[in-house]
mmCIF file of C-alpha atoms in Angstrom:
data_model
loop_
_atom_site.group_PDB
_atom_site.id
_atom_site.type_symbol
_atom_site.label_atom_id
_atom_site.label_comp_id
_atom_site.label_asym_id
_atom_site.label_seq_id
_atom_site.Cartn_x
_atom_site.Cartn_y
_atom_site.Cartn_z
ATOM 1 C CA MET A 1 -19.884 17.153 2.225
ATOM 2 C CA SER A 2 -20.763 16.873 -1.464
ATOM 3 C CA LEU A 3 -20.508 13.378 -2.882
ATOM 4 C CA SER A 4 -22.344 11.450 -5.523
ATOM 5 C CA VAL A 5 -21.868 7.797 -6.324
ATOM 6 C CA ARG A 6 -22.745 6.619 -9.800
ATOM 7 C CA LYS A 7 -23.278 2.868 -10.040
ATOM 8 C CA ASN A 8 -23.393 0.427 -12.898
ATOM 9 C CA PRO A 9 -26.959 -0.951 -12.550
ATOM 10 C CA THR A 10 -25.747 -4.515 -13.179
ATOM 11 C CA ALA A 11 -22.918 -4.343 -10.637
ATOM 12 C CA THR A 12 -22.746 -6.442 -7.514
ATOM 13 C CA THR A 13 -20.450 -4.269 -5.400
ATOM 14 C CA PRO A 14 -18.319 -5.107 -2.369
ATOM 15 C CA ALA A 15 -20.545 -2.735 -0.380
ATOM 16 C CA VAL A 16 -23.585 -4.962 -0.882
ATOM 17 C CA LEU A 17 -21.718 -8.103 0.083
ATOM 18 C CA ALA A 18 -20.091 -6.461 3.082
ATOM 19 C CA ALA A 19 -23.382 -5.011 4.298
ATOM 20 C CA LEU A 20 -24.906 -8.480 4.414
ATOM 21 C CA ALA A 21 -21.891 -9.770 6.311
ATOM 22 C CA LEU A 22 -22.061 -6.905 8.769
ATOM 23 C CA LEU A 23 -25.630 -7.806 9.709
ATOM 24 C CA ALA A 24 -24.353 -11.160 10.929
ATOM 25 C CA ALA A 25 -21.247 -9.845 12.704
ATOM 26 C CA ALA A 26 -21.267 -9.519 16.454
ATOM 27 C CA GLY A 27 -20.927 -6.106 18.068
ATOM 28 C CA CYS A 28 -21.802 -4.065 14.947
ATOM 29 C CA SER A 29 -24.203 -1.547 16.459
ATOM 30 C CA ALA A 30 -22.104 1.591 15.885
ATOM 31 C CA THR A 31 -22.779 3.874 12.935
ATOM 32 C CA ASP A 32 -20.138 4.632 10.336
ATOM 33 C CA ASP A 33 -19.960 8.278 11.431
ATOM 34 C CA ASP A 34 -19.386 7.630 15.126
ATOM 35 C CA PRO A 35 -16.679 5.671 16.911
ATOM 36 C CA PRO A 36 -18.098 2.237 17.762
ATOM 37 C CA THR A 37 -18.889 1.246 21.321
ATOM 38 C CA PRO A 38 -17.509 -2.207 22.196
ATOM 39 C CA ALA A 39 -20.056 -4.704 23.461
ATOM 40 C CA THR A 40 -19.916 -5.391 27.178
ATOM 41 C CA THR A 41 -19.109 -9.039 27.818
ATOM 42 C CA SER A 42 -17.880 -11.034 30.745
ATOM 43 C CA ALA A 43 -14.890 -12.299 28.751
ATOM 44 C CA THR A 44 -12.774 -10.572 26.130
ATOM 45 C CA PRO A 45 -13.483 -12.277 22.778
ATOM 46 C CA HIS A 46 -10.670 -13.413 20.493
ATOM 47 C CA GLY A 47 -9.396 -10.517 18.399
ATOM 48 C CA HIS A 48 -11.127 -7.850 20.498
ATOM 49 C CA VAL A 49 -9.668 -4.357 20.097
ATOM 50 C CA GLU A 50 -10.799 -1.674 22.526
ATOM 51 C CA GLY A 51 -12.619 1.140 20.712
ATOM 52 C CA ALA A 52 -12.892 -0.724 17.403
ATOM 53 C CA GLN A 53 -15.635 -2.686 15.702
ATOM 54 C CA GLU A 54 -14.716 -6.058 14.198
ATOM 55 C CA SER A 55 -16.226 -7.066 10.862
ATOM 56 C CA ALA A 56 -16.438 -10.263 8.855
ATOM 57 C CA GLU A 57 -15.325 -8.430 5.701
ATOM 58 C CA GLN A 58 -12.473 -6.146 4.702
ATOM 59 C CA GLN A 59 -13.245 -2.527 5.610
ATOM 60 C CA SER A 60 -11.538 -0.647 2.791
ATOM 61 C CA ARG A 61 -11.166 3.112 2.814
ATOM 62 C CA LEU A 62 -9.342 5.485 0.479
ATOM 63 C CA LEU A 63 -7.318 8.391 1.846
ATOM 64 C CA LEU A 64 -7.487 11.187 -0.708
ATOM 65 C CA HIS A 65 -5.465 14.385 -0.684
ATOM 66 C CA ASP A 66 -5.040 17.559 -2.714
ATOM 67 C CA PRO A 67 -1.554 18.958 -2.023
ATOM 68 C CA ALA A 68 -2.422 22.287 -3.632
ATOM 69 C CA THR A 69 -5.059 23.103 -0.998
ATOM 70 C CA GLY A 70 -4.133 20.657 1.770
ATOM 71 C CA ALA A 71 -7.667 19.222 1.709
ATOM 72 C CA THR A 72 -7.973 15.596 2.843
ATOM 73 C CA ARG A 73 -10.911 13.238 2.523
ATOM 74 C CA VAL A 74 -11.516 9.642 3.620
ATOM 75 C CA LEU A 75 -13.767 7.664 1.282
ATOM 76 C CA ASP A 76 -15.420 4.654 2.937
ATOM 77 C CA LEU A 77 -15.808 2.041 0.217
ATOM 78 C CA ILE A 78 -18.383 0.083 2.218
ATOM 79 C CA THR A 79 -20.851 2.950 2.689
ATOM 80 C CA GLY A 80 -19.783 5.136 -0.231
ATOM 81 C CA LYS A 81 -19.556 8.149 2.103
ATOM 82 C CA THR A 82 -16.701 10.632 2.351
ATOM 83 C CA HIS A 83 -15.452 12.119 5.607
ATOM 84 C CA PRO A 84 -13.345 15.255 5.992
ATOM 85 C CA ALA A 85 -10.007 15.000 7.790
ATOM 86 C CA SER A 86 -7.598 17.609 9.079
ATOM 87 C CA PRO A 87 -5.820 19.383 6.215
ATOM 88 C CA ALA A 88 -2.160 18.618 5.559
ATOM 89 C CA ALA A 89 -0.499 21.620 3.986
ATOM 90 C CA GLY A 90 2.592 21.114 1.855
ATOM 91 C CA ALA A 91 2.474 17.325 1.513
ATOM 92 C CA ALA A 92 4.930 16.056 -1.098
ATOM 93 C CA ARG A 93 4.006 12.372 -0.741
ATOM 94 C CA LEU A 94 1.279 10.231 0.809
ATOM 95 C CA THR A 95 2.080 6.663 1.895
ATOM 96 C CA THR A 96 0.363 4.084 4.075
ATOM 97 C CA ASP A 97 1.032 0.911 6.044
ATOM 98 C CA GLY A 98 -2.527 -0.359 5.663
ATOM 99 C CA ARG A 99 -4.007 1.656 8.524
ATOM 100 C CA PHE A 100 -2.217 4.975 8.946
ATOM 101 C CA GLY A 101 -1.702 7.565 6.246
ATOM 102 C CA TYR A 102 1.662 9.335 6.292
ATOM 103 C CA PHE A 103 1.696 12.825 4.769
ATOM 104 C CA HIS A 104 5.315 13.717 4.042
ATOM 105 C CA THR A 105 5.915 17.459 4.418
ATOM 106 C CA ALA A 106 8.944 19.695 4.903
ATOM 107 C CA ALA A 107 7.904 20.100 8.547
ATOM 108 C CA GLY A 108 7.715 16.361 9.222
ATOM 109 C CA ILE A 109 5.302 13.499 8.647
ATOM 110 C CA ARG A 110 1.696 14.067 9.633
ATOM 111 C CA VAL A 111 -0.006 10.827 10.703
ATOM 112 C CA LEU A 112 -3.701 10.174 10.049
ATOM 113 C CA ASP A 113 -5.474 7.113 11.440
ATOM 114 C CA GLY A 114 -7.758 6.063 8.587
ATOM 115 C CA GLY A 115 -9.862 4.015 11.005
ATOM 116 C CA ALA A 116 -9.764 0.752 9.040
ATOM 117 C CA TRP A 117 -7.231 -2.060 9.233
ATOM 118 C CA ALA A 118 -6.677 -5.809 9.150
ATOM 119 C CA VAL A 119 -4.719 -8.191 11.383
ATOM 120 C CA ASP A 120 -3.460 -11.278 9.580
ATOM 121 C CA HIS A 121 -2.993 -14.343 11.799
ATOM 122 C CA GLY A 122 -1.957 -16.571 8.890
ATOM 123 C CA ASP A 123 -4.901 -18.980 8.953
ATOM 124 C CA HIS A 124 -7.465 -16.195 9.423
ATOM 125 C CA VAL A 125 -7.748 -12.406 9.272
ATOM 126 C CA HIS A 126 -9.504 -9.927 11.577
ATOM 127 C CA TYR A 127 -10.969 -6.763 10.027
ATOM 128 C CA TYR A 128 -11.629 -3.622 12.066
ATOM 129 C CA ARG A 129 -13.152 -0.172 11.716
ATOM 130 C CA ALA A 130 -12.928 2.767 14.108
ATOM 131 C CA ALA A 131 -13.058 6.544 14.184
ATOM 132 C CA ILE A 132 -10.859 8.563 11.821
ATOM 133 C CA ARG A 133 -8.475 10.775 13.781
ATOM 134 C CA ASP A 134 -5.389 12.926 13.486
ATOM 135 C CA VAL A 135 -2.529 11.273 15.403
ATOM 136 C CA GLY A 136 0.091 14.018 15.242
ATOM 137 C CA ARG A 137 3.378 14.730 13.535
ATOM 138 C CA ILE A 138 6.556 12.666 13.364
ATOM 139 C CA PRO A 139 9.736 14.757 13.096
ATOM 140 C CA ALA A 140 11.461 13.764 9.867
ATOM 141 C CA GLY A 141 13.441 15.361 7.084
ATOM 142 C CA THR A 142 12.973 15.255 3.341
ATOM 143 C CA GLY A 143 13.107 11.786 1.840
ATOM 144 C CA ALA A 144 12.076 9.886 4.969
ATOM 145 C CA ARG A 145 10.602 6.414 4.440
ATOM 146 C CA VAL A 146 8.087 4.741 6.759
ATOM 147 C CA ARG A 147 7.750 0.970 7.199
ATOM 148 C CA SER A 148 5.600 -0.812 9.806
ATOM 149 C CA ASP A 149 4.458 -4.080 11.261
ATOM 150 C CA THR A 150 1.998 -4.698 14.108
ATOM 151 C CA THR A 151 4.539 -3.717 16.762
ATOM 152 C CA VAL A 152 6.779 -0.923 15.497
ATOM 153 C CA THR A 153 6.908 1.791 12.869
ATOM 154 C CA ALA A 154 10.375 2.510 11.498
ATOM 155 C CA VAL A 155 11.176 5.905 9.993
ATOM 156 C CA THR A 156 14.407 6.004 7.970
ATOM 157 C CA GLY A 157 15.577 9.484 7.044
ATOM 158 C CA GLY A 158 17.243 10.601 3.876
ATOM 159 C CA ASP A 159 20.503 10.705 5.852
ATOM 160 C CA GLY A 160 20.225 6.983 6.604
ATOM 161 C CA ARG A 161 19.421 7.393 10.297
ATOM 162 C CA ALA A 162 16.395 5.535 11.634
ATOM 163 C CA VAL A 163 14.034 5.756 14.600
ATOM 164 C CA LEU A 164 11.397 3.358 15.896
ATOM 165 C CA HIS A 165 7.946 4.357 17.117
ATOM 166 C CA HIS A 166 5.778 2.090 19.247
ATOM 167 C CA ARG A 167 2.795 1.083 17.150
ATOM 168 C CA ALA A 168 0.608 0.929 20.262
ATOM 169 C CA GLU A 169 1.174 4.650 20.817
ATOM 170 C CA LEU A 170 0.010 5.503 17.307
ATOM 171 C CA GLU A 171 -3.037 3.294 17.802
ATOM 172 C CA LYS A 172 -3.892 5.295 20.923
ATOM 173 C CA GLY A 173 -3.839 8.493 18.893
ATOM 174 C CA ARG A 174 -0.424 9.876 19.820
ATOM 175 C CA VAL A 175 3.074 9.766 18.348
ATOM 176 C CA GLY A 176 4.907 9.044 21.605
ATOM 177 C CA SER A 177 8.669 9.019 22.120
ATOM 178 C CA PRO A 178 10.801 7.396 19.404
ATOM 179 C CA ARG A 179 13.886 5.266 19.922
ATOM 180 C CA THR A 180 16.905 5.984 17.723
ATOM 181 C CA LEU A 181 18.738 3.045 16.158
ATOM 182 C CA PRO A 182 22.540 3.081 16.058
ATOM 183 C CA GLY A 183 24.355 3.682 12.776
ATOM 184 C CA THR A 184 23.108 4.650 9.329
ATOM 185 C CA TYR A 185 21.478 2.551 6.627
ATOM 186 C CA ALA A 186 21.548 2.328 2.842
ATOM 187 C CA ALA A 187 17.911 1.234 2.548
ATOM 188 C CA PRO A 188 14.727 1.616 4.590
ATOM 189 C CA VAL A 189 14.592 -0.271 7.881
ATOM 190 C CA VAL A 190 11.809 -2.832 7.420
ATOM 191 C CA PRO A 191 10.164 -4.492 10.452
ATOM 192 C CA TYR A 192 9.718 -8.184 9.702
ATOM 193 C CA ALA A 193 9.422 -11.406 11.720
ATOM 194 C CA GLU A 194 10.101 -9.640 15.046
ATOM 195 C CA HIS A 195 13.345 -8.243 13.601
ATOM 196 C CA LEU A 196 14.459 -5.330 11.442
ATOM 197 C CA LEU A 197 15.795 -5.887 7.912
ATOM 198 C CA THR A 198 17.910 -3.327 6.096
ATOM 199 C CA LEU A 199 21.106 -2.799 4.115
ATOM 200 C CA THR A 200 24.283 -1.232 5.439
ATOM 201 C CA GLY A 201 27.481 0.017 3.840
ATOM 202 C CA ASP A 202 30.185 2.645 3.959
ATOM 203 C CA GLY A 203 29.906 3.651 0.312
ATOM 204 C CA THR A 204 32.971 1.702 -0.813
ATOM 205 C CA GLY A 205 31.140 -1.414 -1.988
ATOM 206 C CA ALA A 206 27.712 -2.939 -2.459
ATOM 207 C CA PRO A 207 25.522 -2.532 0.652
ATOM 208 C CA GLU A 208 25.209 -5.672 2.764
ATOM 209 C CA LEU A 209 22.122 -7.285 4.255
ATOM 210 C CA ALA A 210 21.698 -6.648 7.986
ATOM 211 C CA VAL A 211 19.249 -8.444 10.283
ATOM 212 C CA LEU A 212 18.789 -6.455 13.494
ATOM 213 C CA ASP A 213 16.927 -7.086 16.705
ATOM 214 C CA ARG A 214 14.393 -4.504 17.817
ATOM 215 C CA ALA A 215 17.102 -2.631 19.774
ATOM 216 C CA GLY A 216 19.200 -2.281 16.638
ATOM 217 C CA GLY A 217 21.741 -4.957 17.571
ATOM 218 C CA ARG A 218 23.049 -7.355 14.942
ATOM 219 C CA SER A 219 21.464 -10.790 14.717
ATOM 220 C CA ALA A 220 22.699 -13.765 12.746
ATOM 221 C CA SER A 221 22.106 -13.130 9.055
ATOM 222 C CA PRO A 222 23.142 -14.685 5.755
ATOM 223 C CA ARG A 223 25.862 -12.955 3.757
ATOM 224 C CA ALA A 224 24.262 -11.079 0.895
ATOM 225 C CA THR A 225 24.789 -7.807 -0.940
ATOM 226 C CA CYS A 226 22.554 -5.521 -2.976
ATOM 227 C CA GLU A 227 24.244 -3.141 -5.369
ATOM 228 C CA ASP A 228 22.541 0.226 -5.869
ATOM 229 C CA PRO A 229 19.417 -0.622 -3.791
ATOM 230 C CA ALA A 230 16.116 0.996 -4.765
ATOM 231 C CA GLY A 231 12.606 -0.138 -3.882
ATOM 232 C CA ASP A 232 11.365 -2.635 -1.302
ATOM 233 C CA ALA A 233 8.217 -4.578 -0.485
ATOM 234 C CA VAL A 234 6.908 -6.996 2.135
ATOM 235 C CA THR A 235 5.264 -10.159 0.810
ATOM 236 C CA ARG A 236 4.137 -13.427 2.375
ATOM 237 C CA ARG A 237 7.349 -14.989 1.090
ATOM 238 C CA GLY A 238 9.590 -12.390 2.682
ATOM 239 C CA VAL A 239 11.000 -8.906 2.164
ATOM 240 C CA VAL A 240 12.129 -7.873 -1.314
ATOM 241 C CA PHE A 241 14.857 -5.290 -1.922
ATOM 242 C CA GLY A 242 15.361 -4.005 -5.465
ATOM 243 C CA CYS A 243 19.006 -4.227 -6.621
ATOM 244 C CA ALA A 244 20.941 -3.358 -9.766
ATOM 245 C CA ASP A 245 20.856 -6.981 -10.993
ATOM 246 C CA GLY A 246 17.291 -7.809 -9.913
ATOM 247 C CA ALA A 247 15.970 -8.410 -6.407
ATOM 248 C CA LEU A 248 17.117 -9.773 -3.068
ATOM 249 C CA LEU A 249 14.501 -11.846 -1.210
ATOM 250 C CA VAL A 250 14.983 -12.221 2.547
ATOM 251 C CA SER A 251 12.843 -14.850 4.278
ATOM 252 C CA GLU A 252 12.480 -16.254 7.789
ATOM 253 C CA ASP A 253 11.628 -19.759 8.993
ATOM 254 C CA ASP A 254 11.616 -20.672 12.675
ATOM 255 C CA GLY A 255 13.920 -17.800 13.541
ATOM 256 C CA GLN A 256 16.419 -18.521 10.752
ATOM 257 C CA PHE A 257 16.867 -15.988 7.943
ATOM 258 C CA THR A 258 17.829 -16.821 4.372
ATOM 259 C CA ALA A 259 18.646 -14.560 1.437
ATOM 260 C CA GLU A 260 18.043 -15.431 -2.198
ATOM 261 C CA ARG A 261 18.878 -13.427 -5.282
ATOM 262 C CA ILE A 262 16.243 -13.163 -8.048
ATOM 263 C CA PRO A 263 18.209 -11.849 -11.040
ATOM 264 C CA TYR A 264 16.921 -10.359 -14.263
ATOM 265 C CA ASP A 265 17.246 -12.713 -17.233
ATOM 266 C CA SER A 266 19.654 -10.294 -18.941
ATOM 267 C CA ASP A 267 21.439 -7.000 -18.377
ATOM 268 C CA VAL A 268 18.957 -4.200 -17.722
ATOM 269 C CA PRO A 269 19.847 -0.538 -18.366
ATOM 270 C CA PRO A 270 19.620 1.620 -15.212
ATOM 271 C CA ARG A 271 16.621 3.571 -16.534
ATOM 272 C CA GLN A 272 14.679 0.328 -17.056
ATOM 273 C CA ARG A 273 15.323 -1.195 -13.632
ATOM 274 C CA ALA A 274 12.520 -1.873 -11.148
ATOM 275 C CA VAL A 275 13.054 0.812 -8.513
ATOM 276 C CA SER A 276 9.584 1.120 -6.939
ATOM 277 C CA PHE A 277 7.160 -1.714 -6.315
ATOM 278 C CA ARG A 278 3.351 -1.791 -6.245
ATOM 279 C CA HIS A 279 1.208 -4.798 -5.286
ATOM 280 C CA ARG A 280 -1.901 -5.917 -3.460
ATOM 281 C CA ALA A 281 -1.331 -6.288 0.259
ATOM 282 C CA GLY A 282 -0.822 -9.983 0.963
ATOM 283 C CA SER A 283 0.127 -10.778 -2.626
ATOM 284 C CA ASP A 284 3.439 -12.260 -3.780
ATOM 285 C CA THR A 285 3.307 -10.581 -7.190
ATOM 286 C CA LEU A 286 4.996 -7.186 -7.537
ATOM 287 C CA THR A 287 4.843 -4.644 -10.350
ATOM 288 C CA ALA A 288 7.247 -1.863 -11.272
ATOM 289 C CA PRO A 289 7.740 0.397 -14.291
ATOM 290 C CA ALA A 290 10.376 -0.858 -16.724
ATOM 291 C CA GLY A 291 11.229 2.506 -18.185
ATOM 292 C CA ASP A 292 8.238 4.390 -19.548
ATOM 293 C CA ARG A 293 6.896 1.856 -22.067
ATOM 294 C CA ALA A 294 6.840 -1.461 -20.206
ATOM 295 C CA VAL A 295 6.123 -2.991 -16.782
ATOM 296 C CA TRP A 296 8.070 -5.524 -14.744
ATOM 297 C CA VAL A 297 6.117 -8.256 -12.964
ATOM 298 C CA LEU A 298 8.056 -10.073 -10.246
ATOM 299 C CA ASP A 299 6.525 -13.395 -9.177
ATOM 300 C CA VAL A 300 8.140 -13.916 -5.781
ATOM 301 C CA THR A 301 6.740 -17.431 -5.439
ATOM 302 C CA GLU A 302 8.210 -18.608 -8.754
ATOM 303 C CA ARG A 303 11.294 -16.355 -8.450
ATOM 304 C CA THR A 304 10.773 -14.979 -11.968
ATOM 305 C CA TRP A 305 10.737 -11.586 -13.676
ATOM 306 C CA THR A 306 8.422 -10.928 -16.626
ATOM 307 C CA ARG A 307 8.635 -7.806 -18.761
ATOM 308 C CA VAL A 308 5.280 -6.827 -20.298
ATOM 309 C CA GLU A 309 5.449 -4.439 -23.242
ATOM 310 C CA THR A 310 2.566 -2.060 -22.652
ATOM 311 C CA GLY A 311 3.303 1.241 -24.335
ATOM 312 C CA PRO A 312 3.416 4.551 -22.401
ATOM 313 C CA VAL A 313 2.828 3.822 -18.698
ATOM 314 C CA ILE A 314 1.348 6.263 -16.178
ATOM 315 C CA ALA A 315 0.501 3.757 -13.394
ATOM 316 C CA ALA A 316 0.401 -0.020 -12.950
ATOM 317 C CA ASN A 317 -0.601 -2.644 -10.393
ATOM 318 C CA THR A 318 -1.989 -6.167 -10.100
ATOM 319 C CA ALA A 319 -3.874 -8.293 -7.610
ATOM 320 C CA GLY A 320 -1.560 -11.212 -8.476
ATOM 321 C CA GLU A 321 -2.465 -14.908 -8.462
ATOM 322 C CA GLY A 322 -3.791 -15.009 -12.014
ATOM 323 C CA ALA A 323 -5.320 -11.536 -12.018
ATOM 324 C CA PRO A 324 -4.600 -9.212 -14.938
ATOM 325 C CA LEU A 325 -1.834 -6.649 -14.921
ATOM 326 C CA LEU A 326 -3.562 -3.246 -14.822
ATOM 327 C CA VAL A 327 -1.895 -0.391 -16.683
ATOM 328 C CA LEU A 328 -3.060 3.193 -17.064
ATOM 329 C CA GLN A 329 -1.640 4.500 -20.315
ATOM 330 C CA ALA A 330 -0.849 8.047 -21.349
ATOM 331 C CA ASP A 331 -4.049 8.400 -23.394
ATOM 332 C CA GLY A 332 -6.153 8.014 -20.224
ATOM 333 C CA THR A 333 -7.367 4.470 -20.899
ATOM 334 C CA LEU A 334 -6.964 1.530 -18.527
ATOM 335 C CA HIS A 335 -5.650 -1.739 -19.990
ATOM 336 C CA GLY A 336 -5.581 -5.297 -18.703
ATOM 337 C CA TYR A 337 -2.776 -7.711 -19.689
ATOM 338 C CA ASP A 338 -2.251 -11.428 -19.303
ATOM 339 C CA VAL A 339 1.106 -11.641 -17.547
ATOM 340 C CA ALA A 340 1.889 -15.107 -18.908
ATOM 341 C CA THR A 341 1.433 -14.177 -22.571
ATOM 342 C CA GLY A 342 1.919 -10.418 -22.469
ATOM 343 C CA GLY A 343 -1.264 -10.027 -24.478
ATOM 344 C CA ARG A 344 -3.869 -7.366 -23.786
ATOM 345 C CA THR A 345 -7.140 -8.822 -22.505
ATOM 346 C CA ALA A 346 -9.287 -5.734 -21.935
ATOM 347 C CA ARG A 347 -9.374 -1.980 -22.388
ATOM 348 C CA THR A 348 -11.658 0.749 -21.097
ATOM 349 C CA GLU A 349 -12.842 3.870 -22.808
ATOM 350 C CA ARG A 350 -10.904 7.010 -21.936
ATOM 351 C CA LEU A 351 -11.313 7.594 -18.200
ATOM 352 C CA LEU A 352 -8.804 10.400 -17.602
ATOM 353 C CA ALA A 353 -7.570 13.350 -19.596
ATOM 354 C CA PRO A 354 -4.463 12.332 -21.566
ATOM 355 C CA ARG A 355 -1.043 12.631 -19.930
ATOM 356 C CA GLN A 356 -1.932 13.643 -16.420
ATOM 357 C CA ALA A 357 0.955 13.751 -13.924
ATOM 358 C CA THR A 358 2.855 10.485 -13.622
ATOM 359 C CA ASP A 359 2.576 8.217 -10.603
ATOM 360 C CA ASP A 360 5.775 9.525 -8.987
ATOM 361 C CA GLY A 361 4.335 9.839 -5.477
ATOM 362 C CA ALA A 362 4.043 13.619 -5.824
ATOM 363 C CA GLY A 363 0.475 13.597 -7.047
ATOM 364 C CA GLY A 364 -1.101 11.890 -10.021
ATOM 365 C CA PRO A 365 -3.129 8.886 -11.120
ATOM 366 C CA ARG A 366 -2.572 5.775 -9.049
ATOM 367 C CA ILE A 367 -4.046 2.272 -9.119
ATOM 368 C CA GLU A 368 -4.925 0.661 -5.785
ATOM 369 C CA VAL A 369 -5.924 -3.010 -5.856
ATOM 370 C CA ASP A 370 -7.677 -5.309 -3.399
ATOM 371 C CA ARG A 371 -9.115 -8.802 -3.724
ATOM 372 C CA SER A 372 -12.056 -7.884 -5.932
ATOM 373 C CA ARG A 373 -11.743 -4.291 -7.126
ATOM 374 C CA ALA A 374 -9.226 -1.729 -8.327
ATOM 375 C CA TYR A 375 -9.442 2.024 -7.699
ATOM 376 C CA LEU A 376 -8.197 4.724 -10.048
ATOM 377 C CA ASN A 377 -8.111 8.385 -9.044
ATOM 378 C CA ASP A 378 -8.872 11.093 -11.586
ATOM 379 C CA PRO A 379 -7.440 14.320 -10.127
ATOM 380 C CA ALA A 380 -8.610 16.681 -12.885
ATOM 381 C CA GLY A 381 -12.070 15.112 -12.964
ATOM 382 C CA ARG A 382 -12.424 15.132 -9.151
ATOM 383 C CA ARG A 383 -13.477 11.518 -9.040
ATOM 384 C CA VAL A 384 -12.411 7.964 -8.243
ATOM 385 C CA TYR A 385 -13.318 4.985 -10.396
ATOM 386 C CA GLU A 386 -13.995 1.545 -8.957
ATOM 387 C CA ILE A 387 -12.986 -1.111 -11.492
ATOM 388 C CA ASP A 388 -14.069 -4.754 -11.546
ATOM 389 C CA TYR A 389 -10.901 -6.215 -13.017
ATOM 390 C CA ASN A 390 -12.452 -9.708 -13.160
ATOM 391 C CA ASP A 391 -15.203 -8.487 -15.486
ATOM 392 C CA GLY A 392 -13.406 -6.928 -18.418
ATOM 393 C CA LEU A 393 -12.412 -3.774 -16.471
ATOM 394 C CA ARG A 394 -16.038 -2.790 -15.965
ATOM 395 C CA VAL A 395 -16.526 0.507 -14.135
ATOM 396 C CA ALA A 396 -18.614 -0.652 -11.165
ATOM 397 C CA ARG A 397 -18.920 2.682 -9.341
ATOM 398 C CA THR A 398 -17.824 6.281 -9.821
ATOM 399 C CA PHE A 399 -17.294 8.486 -6.767
ATOM 400 C CA ASP A 400 -17.580 12.220 -7.460
ATOM 401 C CA LEU A 401 -15.671 14.391 -4.985
ATOM 402 C CA ASP A 402 -15.372 18.018 -3.931
ATOM 403 C CA VAL A 403 -11.543 17.966 -4.043
ATOM 404 C CA GLU A 404 -8.877 17.021 -6.570
ATOM 405 C CA PRO A 405 -7.630 13.617 -5.321
ATOM 406 C CA ARG A 406 -4.049 13.985 -6.543
ATOM 407 C CA MET A 407 -2.801 11.558 -3.874
ATOM 408 C CA MET A 408 -4.531 8.300 -2.962
ATOM 409 C CA VAL A 409 -3.794 5.262 -0.796
ATOM 410 C CA GLU A 410 -6.037 2.427 0.404
ATOM 411 C CA THR A 411 -6.326 1.370 4.032
ATOM 412 C CA GLY A 412 -8.160 -1.484 5.736
ATOM 413 C CA ARG A 413 -5.965 -4.158 4.160
#
């Protein structure tokens, strides 16, 4: 596999920090290329996962795909190595739940275990790495949406019907038998707080919030509607559904669910609504295009929308919590903005050829963000840039590839 990594000589990369942490972690004798062998102990340690190696640091990997050829690569951001994966011909979209990559094709959804994930226990997080493997194919039609938690994976079809897959089966490397939920839904079914959140309706009025148990039965839920739903995200504060007048936030506390509307400050034309959200996993700050020349930032904690005038937008994201808003503009330069003031704080030189395909999920530049770095794919240049967004958008590393990475998602989060 051909790969070169070009580093900024002054950079202190996550790989260096993680390598030092790995030396101190217990049970870290396996190589990156081979599935780890769990240590033999008389008692199962807290957080132990059979067949996986636990680490003290996040084990980020990028799943990269070229839909034209079907070629798939997994880039390990700790070691800087790429690994080939089974090709996925005809993929129209690539999504992830933080561990598995879902390649959406006309023949169904191919599932790839990226071999890196995190388990958040609230007061602490466990990070794991394991072998990369092809799990199989989930039957699904065009437009299917996949949402997961640690127990179930919900697949909602374009026809509104939904099925649940046991997460444990996927973790064992097989799809298993799904369970069909009753009825049809106007939004994706989102596993959350040991329940399922979605919107229902018969087309005669605004869809209504539904809280379901894991069998699909109705549970007690607050009365709330969401007109013309589009876009959803899971945050630490709850599940966000995008609506015509803003967002609907659904939260849970001690088994009780509440719904709160977060409206725009004024009327927003349909073409400038937030209809797809991007954010760092674990963050409560969401981004979404506001038409093609601005970006919405939704602070879920403060319940506020901020519109940042950026100029032509190709892709956007943010780490939240005081981090800059990152925007790739049509001229191929990456910009950083202060969300509070709307002012630009940094700008790179041209990184991509001008006006590459938009970030519409079908293949184009995309910004993935974690706690210390951002990653920008350059399909035409066959590379991925690692950006230190806390240091003036410095390019910390450049990964040269042997494929065009038109689709990219980050796992291990």
